[in-house]
Amino acid sequence: MTSRRTMTNEVIECILSRRATKYYDPAATLSDDQIRELVRIGTTAPTSFHLQNWRFIAVRTPEAKARLSPIAWSQPAITEAAVTFIICGQLADSSVVPDRLAPLVKEGIMPAKMVPEWEIPARDLYMEYPQRQRDEAVRTGTFGAAAMIYAARSLGLGSTPMIGFDAEAVHREFALTKDEVPVMLLSVGAERPGNWPQKPRRPVAEVLNLV
């Protein structure tokens, strides 16, 4: 039987040490290149049928933070963290599958004849099912945010995912399109002292069924 001690490497240690950051250094910033790199890493997360149905709005200037803060319950992380991402999931749309798969075909990863084999079931799964389209938007945005959370931790940065915001106001203030869902806010930045370690979790025996 493999023990927890043997299931350890730098990636796992990064995951196990992640914590929700409450206190940020408001003087610390991230460059636009650093922000782009976090998003690039986020976009390597899995998406259904390779839809890549997400968009990331990086709220990083004092002016943009001032717009977001009052519609996000004036949470300190909005103004103190270097950047707060508005993680947008897009309603699943099977019509984009050929365009999303085109780079795979061009690079010889996927044969062109396989594209309809993905597009048709995607259409059957989503086209007539608005709830499934929205569920996929939320799943996609969450996967991308999770990748960014752990990437930030690996770079020595703190992060805070937040659902405390007025979704309609965020939609309006930051010009989201009608097919976009603001899944969460994700603040990222350098920490200052006072943050708790990762909070203890429920025992695996309480949450796992082996069948």
Tab-separated table of C-alpha atoms in Angstrom:
chain	number	residue	atom	x	y	z
A	1	MET	CA	0.000	0.000	0.000
A	2	THR	CA	1.382	3.407	-0.945
A	3	SER	CA	1.716	5.756	2.001
A	4	ARG	CA	1.207	9.497	1.907
A	5	ARG	CA	4.923	9.899	2.602
A	6	THR	CA	5.854	8.248	-0.700
A	7	MET	CA	3.225	10.219	-2.660
A	8	THR	CA	5.168	13.474	-2.433
A	9	ASN	CA	6.881	15.668	-4.976
A	10	GLU	CA	7.155	19.392	-5.598
A	11	VAL	CA	3.789	19.587	-7.340
A	12	ILE	CA	1.981	17.768	-4.542
A	13	GLU	CA	3.722	19.866	-1.899
A	14	CYS	CA	2.574	22.981	-3.749
A	15	ILE	CA	-1.023	21.748	-3.739
A	16	LEU	CA	-0.920	20.725	-0.079
A	17	SER	CA	0.527	24.068	1.019
A	18	ARG	CA	-1.939	26.284	-0.857
A	19	ARG	CA	-4.128	28.456	1.315
A	20	ALA	CA	-6.738	31.137	0.830
A	21	THR	CA	-4.974	34.470	1.252
A	22	LYS	CA	-6.621	37.143	3.355
A	23	TYR	CA	-3.761	39.612	3.678
A	24	TYR	CA	-1.966	40.955	0.612
A	25	ASP	CA	0.914	43.371	0.240
A	26	PRO	CA	-0.845	46.315	-1.440
A	27	ALA	CA	2.480	47.744	-2.648
A	28	ALA	CA	3.378	44.605	-4.632
A	29	THR	CA	2.461	44.400	-8.306
A	30	LEU	CA	2.529	41.871	-11.115
A	31	SER	CA	3.698	42.766	-14.590
A	32	ASP	CA	1.394	42.307	-17.552
A	33	ASP	CA	3.683	39.497	-18.710
A	34	GLN	CA	3.257	37.718	-15.364
A	35	ILE	CA	-0.503	38.115	-15.641
A	36	ARG	CA	-0.447	36.735	-19.175
A	37	GLU	CA	1.602	33.761	-18.014
A	38	LEU	CA	-0.892	32.913	-15.255
A	39	VAL	CA	-3.692	32.979	-17.820
A	40	ARG	CA	-1.670	30.896	-20.275
A	41	ILE	CA	-1.231	28.271	-17.588
A	42	GLY	CA	-4.929	28.481	-16.760
A	43	THR	CA	-5.833	27.757	-20.359
A	44	THR	CA	-4.021	24.416	-20.246
A	45	ALA	CA	-6.809	23.087	-18.004
A	46	PRO	CA	-9.237	20.589	-19.572
A	47	THR	CA	-12.383	21.659	-21.414
A	48	SER	CA	-15.179	19.599	-22.897
A	49	PHE	CA	-14.611	18.837	-26.600
A	50	HIS	CA	-11.664	21.275	-26.470
A	51	LEU	CA	-14.184	24.150	-26.442
A	52	GLN	CA	-11.875	26.418	-24.415
A	53	ASN	CA	-14.998	28.354	-23.491
A	54	TRP	CA	-13.525	30.923	-21.128
A	55	ARG	CA	-12.292	34.502	-20.873
A	56	PHE	CA	-10.247	36.193	-18.161
A	57	ILE	CA	-10.565	39.870	-17.238
A	58	ALA	CA	-7.534	41.082	-15.270
A	59	VAL	CA	-8.579	43.896	-12.947
A	60	ARG	CA	-5.217	45.455	-12.088
A	61	THR	CA	-5.362	49.255	-12.286
A	62	PRO	CA	-6.598	51.434	-9.400
A	63	GLU	CA	-9.421	52.659	-11.640
A	64	ALA	CA	-10.604	49.162	-12.510
A	65	LYS	CA	-10.321	48.025	-8.886
A	66	ALA	CA	-12.468	50.995	-7.859
A	67	ARG	CA	-15.131	49.831	-10.308
A	68	LEU	CA	-15.053	46.240	-9.070
A	69	SER	CA	-14.787	46.769	-5.322
A	70	PRO	CA	-18.292	48.140	-4.585
A	71	ILE	CA	-19.957	45.353	-6.581
A	72	ALA	CA	-17.814	42.725	-4.858
A	73	TRP	CA	-18.852	43.526	-1.302
A	74	SER	CA	-15.820	45.822	-0.882
A	75	GLN	CA	-13.667	42.822	-0.044
A	76	PRO	CA	-10.124	44.005	0.790
A	77	ALA	CA	-8.510	41.560	-1.636
A	78	ILE	CA	-10.009	43.465	-4.568
A	79	THR	CA	-7.979	46.579	-3.837
A	80	GLU	CA	-4.971	45.064	-2.026
A	81	ALA	CA	-4.052	42.144	-4.310
A	82	ALA	CA	-1.984	42.881	-7.382
A	83	VAL	CA	-4.727	41.619	-9.687
A	84	THR	CA	-8.209	40.188	-9.457
A	85	PHE	CA	-9.331	38.059	-12.360
A	86	ILE	CA	-12.963	37.910	-13.357
A	87	ILE	CA	-13.191	34.287	-14.456
A	88	CYS	CA	-15.751	34.095	-17.252
A	89	GLY	CA	-17.140	30.828	-18.523
A	90	GLN	CA	-18.864	30.895	-21.902
A	91	LEU	CA	-22.015	28.915	-22.632
A	92	ALA	CA	-21.058	25.700	-24.409
A	93	ASP	CA	-21.486	26.195	-28.166
A	94	SER	CA	-20.816	23.207	-30.406
A	95	SER	CA	-20.538	25.404	-33.518
A	96	VAL	CA	-17.031	26.488	-32.463
A	97	VAL	CA	-15.684	22.924	-32.328
A	98	PRO	CA	-14.214	22.910	-35.884
A	99	ASP	CA	-12.321	26.160	-35.241
A	100	ARG	CA	-11.066	24.940	-31.869
A	101	LEU	CA	-9.865	21.660	-33.370
A	102	ALA	CA	-8.280	23.216	-36.470
A	103	PRO	CA	-4.856	23.671	-34.805
A	104	LEU	CA	-4.851	19.981	-33.834
A	105	VAL	CA	-5.533	19.009	-37.430
A	106	LYS	CA	-2.880	21.411	-38.745
A	107	GLU	CA	-0.254	19.963	-36.396
A	108	GLY	CA	-1.135	16.384	-37.290
A	109	ILE	CA	-2.450	15.517	-33.839
A	110	MET	CA	-5.977	14.801	-35.065
A	111	PRO	CA	-7.073	13.607	-38.521
A	112	ALA	CA	-9.530	15.975	-40.203
A	113	LYS	CA	-12.086	13.203	-40.568
A	114	MET	CA	-12.356	13.010	-36.778
A	115	VAL	CA	-13.616	16.571	-36.361
A	116	PRO	CA	-17.285	15.690	-37.075
A	117	GLU	CA	-16.954	12.846	-34.590
A	118	TRP	CA	-16.471	15.524	-31.930
A	119	GLU	CA	-18.771	18.220	-33.287
A	120	ILE	CA	-21.862	16.038	-33.687
A	121	PRO	CA	-21.944	14.640	-30.141
A	122	ALA	CA	-21.148	18.095	-28.759
A	123	ARG	CA	-24.144	19.461	-30.643
A	124	ASP	CA	-26.349	16.650	-29.352
A	125	LEU	CA	-25.139	17.221	-25.809
A	126	TYR	CA	-25.544	21.001	-25.616
A	127	MET	CA	-27.597	22.583	-28.392
A	128	GLU	CA	-31.062	22.017	-26.949
A	129	TYR	CA	-30.027	22.069	-23.300
A	130	PRO	CA	-29.448	25.565	-21.840
A	131	GLN	CA	-28.717	24.207	-18.368
A	132	ARG	CA	-25.981	21.956	-19.722
A	133	GLN	CA	-24.517	24.910	-21.608
A	134	ARG	CA	-24.364	26.920	-18.393
A	135	ASP	CA	-23.079	24.016	-16.328
A	136	GLU	CA	-20.222	23.623	-18.801
A	137	ALA	CA	-19.409	27.327	-18.568
A	138	VAL	CA	-19.090	27.027	-14.791
A	139	ARG	CA	-17.038	23.836	-14.995
A	140	THR	CA	-14.676	25.320	-17.554
A	141	GLY	CA	-14.113	28.526	-15.627
A	142	THR	CA	-13.505	26.579	-12.424
A	143	PHE	CA	-10.917	24.295	-14.022
A	144	GLY	CA	-9.055	27.310	-15.405
A	145	ALA	CA	-9.137	29.136	-12.084
A	146	ALA	CA	-7.853	26.068	-10.224
A	147	ALA	CA	-4.843	25.819	-12.533
A	148	MET	CA	-4.085	29.496	-11.916
A	149	ILE	CA	-4.418	29.069	-8.151
A	150	TYR	CA	-1.765	26.355	-8.034
A	151	ALA	CA	0.464	28.137	-10.535
A	152	ALA	CA	0.336	31.224	-8.328
A	153	ARG	CA	1.283	29.160	-5.285
A	154	SER	CA	4.233	27.639	-7.144
A	155	LEU	CA	5.462	31.179	-7.829
A	156	GLY	CA	5.218	32.168	-4.169
A	157	LEU	CA	2.025	34.175	-4.631
A	158	GLY	CA	-1.185	34.049	-2.660
A	159	SER	CA	-4.661	33.705	-4.155
A	160	THR	CA	-8.260	34.038	-3.075
A	161	PRO	CA	-11.207	32.663	-5.064
A	162	MET	CA	-14.389	34.601	-4.283
A	163	ILE	CA	-18.067	34.222	-5.082
A	164	GLY	CA	-19.097	37.310	-3.114
A	165	PHE	CA	-20.109	39.682	-5.881
A	166	ASP	CA	-23.149	41.001	-7.718
A	167	ALA	CA	-23.078	38.913	-10.887
A	168	GLU	CA	-25.443	41.179	-12.811
A	169	ALA	CA	-23.445	44.268	-11.881
A	170	VAL	CA	-20.158	42.612	-12.869
A	171	HIS	CA	-21.746	41.550	-16.146
A	172	ARG	CA	-22.803	45.114	-16.841
A	173	GLU	CA	-19.785	47.028	-15.504
A	174	PHE	CA	-17.202	44.909	-17.335
A	175	ALA	CA	-19.185	44.399	-20.546
A	176	LEU	CA	-19.513	40.632	-20.452
A	177	THR	CA	-21.286	39.206	-23.487
A	178	LYS	CA	-24.673	37.542	-23.226
A	179	ASP	CA	-23.102	34.079	-23.444
A	180	GLU	CA	-20.634	34.717	-20.592
A	181	VAL	CA	-21.098	33.724	-16.956
A	182	PRO	CA	-18.978	35.376	-14.233
A	183	VAL	CA	-17.985	32.166	-12.477
A	184	MET	CA	-15.824	33.646	-9.726
A	185	LEU	CA	-13.324	36.332	-8.858
A	186	LEU	CA	-9.729	35.265	-8.272
A	187	SER	CA	-7.352	37.646	-6.532
A	188	VAL	CA	-3.609	36.986	-6.876
A	189	GLY	CA	-0.668	38.797	-5.345
A	190	ALA	CA	2.184	38.841	-2.881
A	191	GLU	CA	1.176	38.018	0.680
A	192	ARG	CA	1.907	39.957	3.839
A	193	PRO	CA	2.200	38.412	7.314
A	194	GLY	CA	-0.843	37.146	9.176
A	195	ASN	CA	-2.300	34.576	6.786
A	196	TRP	CA	-3.361	31.252	8.247
A	197	PRO	CA	-1.891	27.972	7.012
A	198	GLN	CA	-4.183	25.709	5.007
A	199	LYS	CA	-7.158	24.793	7.159
A	200	PRO	CA	-7.507	21.105	8.153
A	201	ARG	CA	-9.734	19.038	5.878
A	202	ARG	CA	-12.245	16.299	6.628
A	203	PRO	CA	-10.700	12.823	6.788
A	204	VAL	CA	-10.559	10.941	3.500
A	205	ALA	CA	-12.595	8.146	5.097
A	206	GLU	CA	-15.540	10.552	5.367
A	207	VAL	CA	-15.494	11.617	1.729
A	208	LEU	CA	-14.301	8.559	-0.213
A	209	ASN	CA	-16.240	5.462	-1.181
A	210	LEU	CA	-14.192	2.645	-2.685
A	211	VAL	CA	-16.486	0.482	-4.822
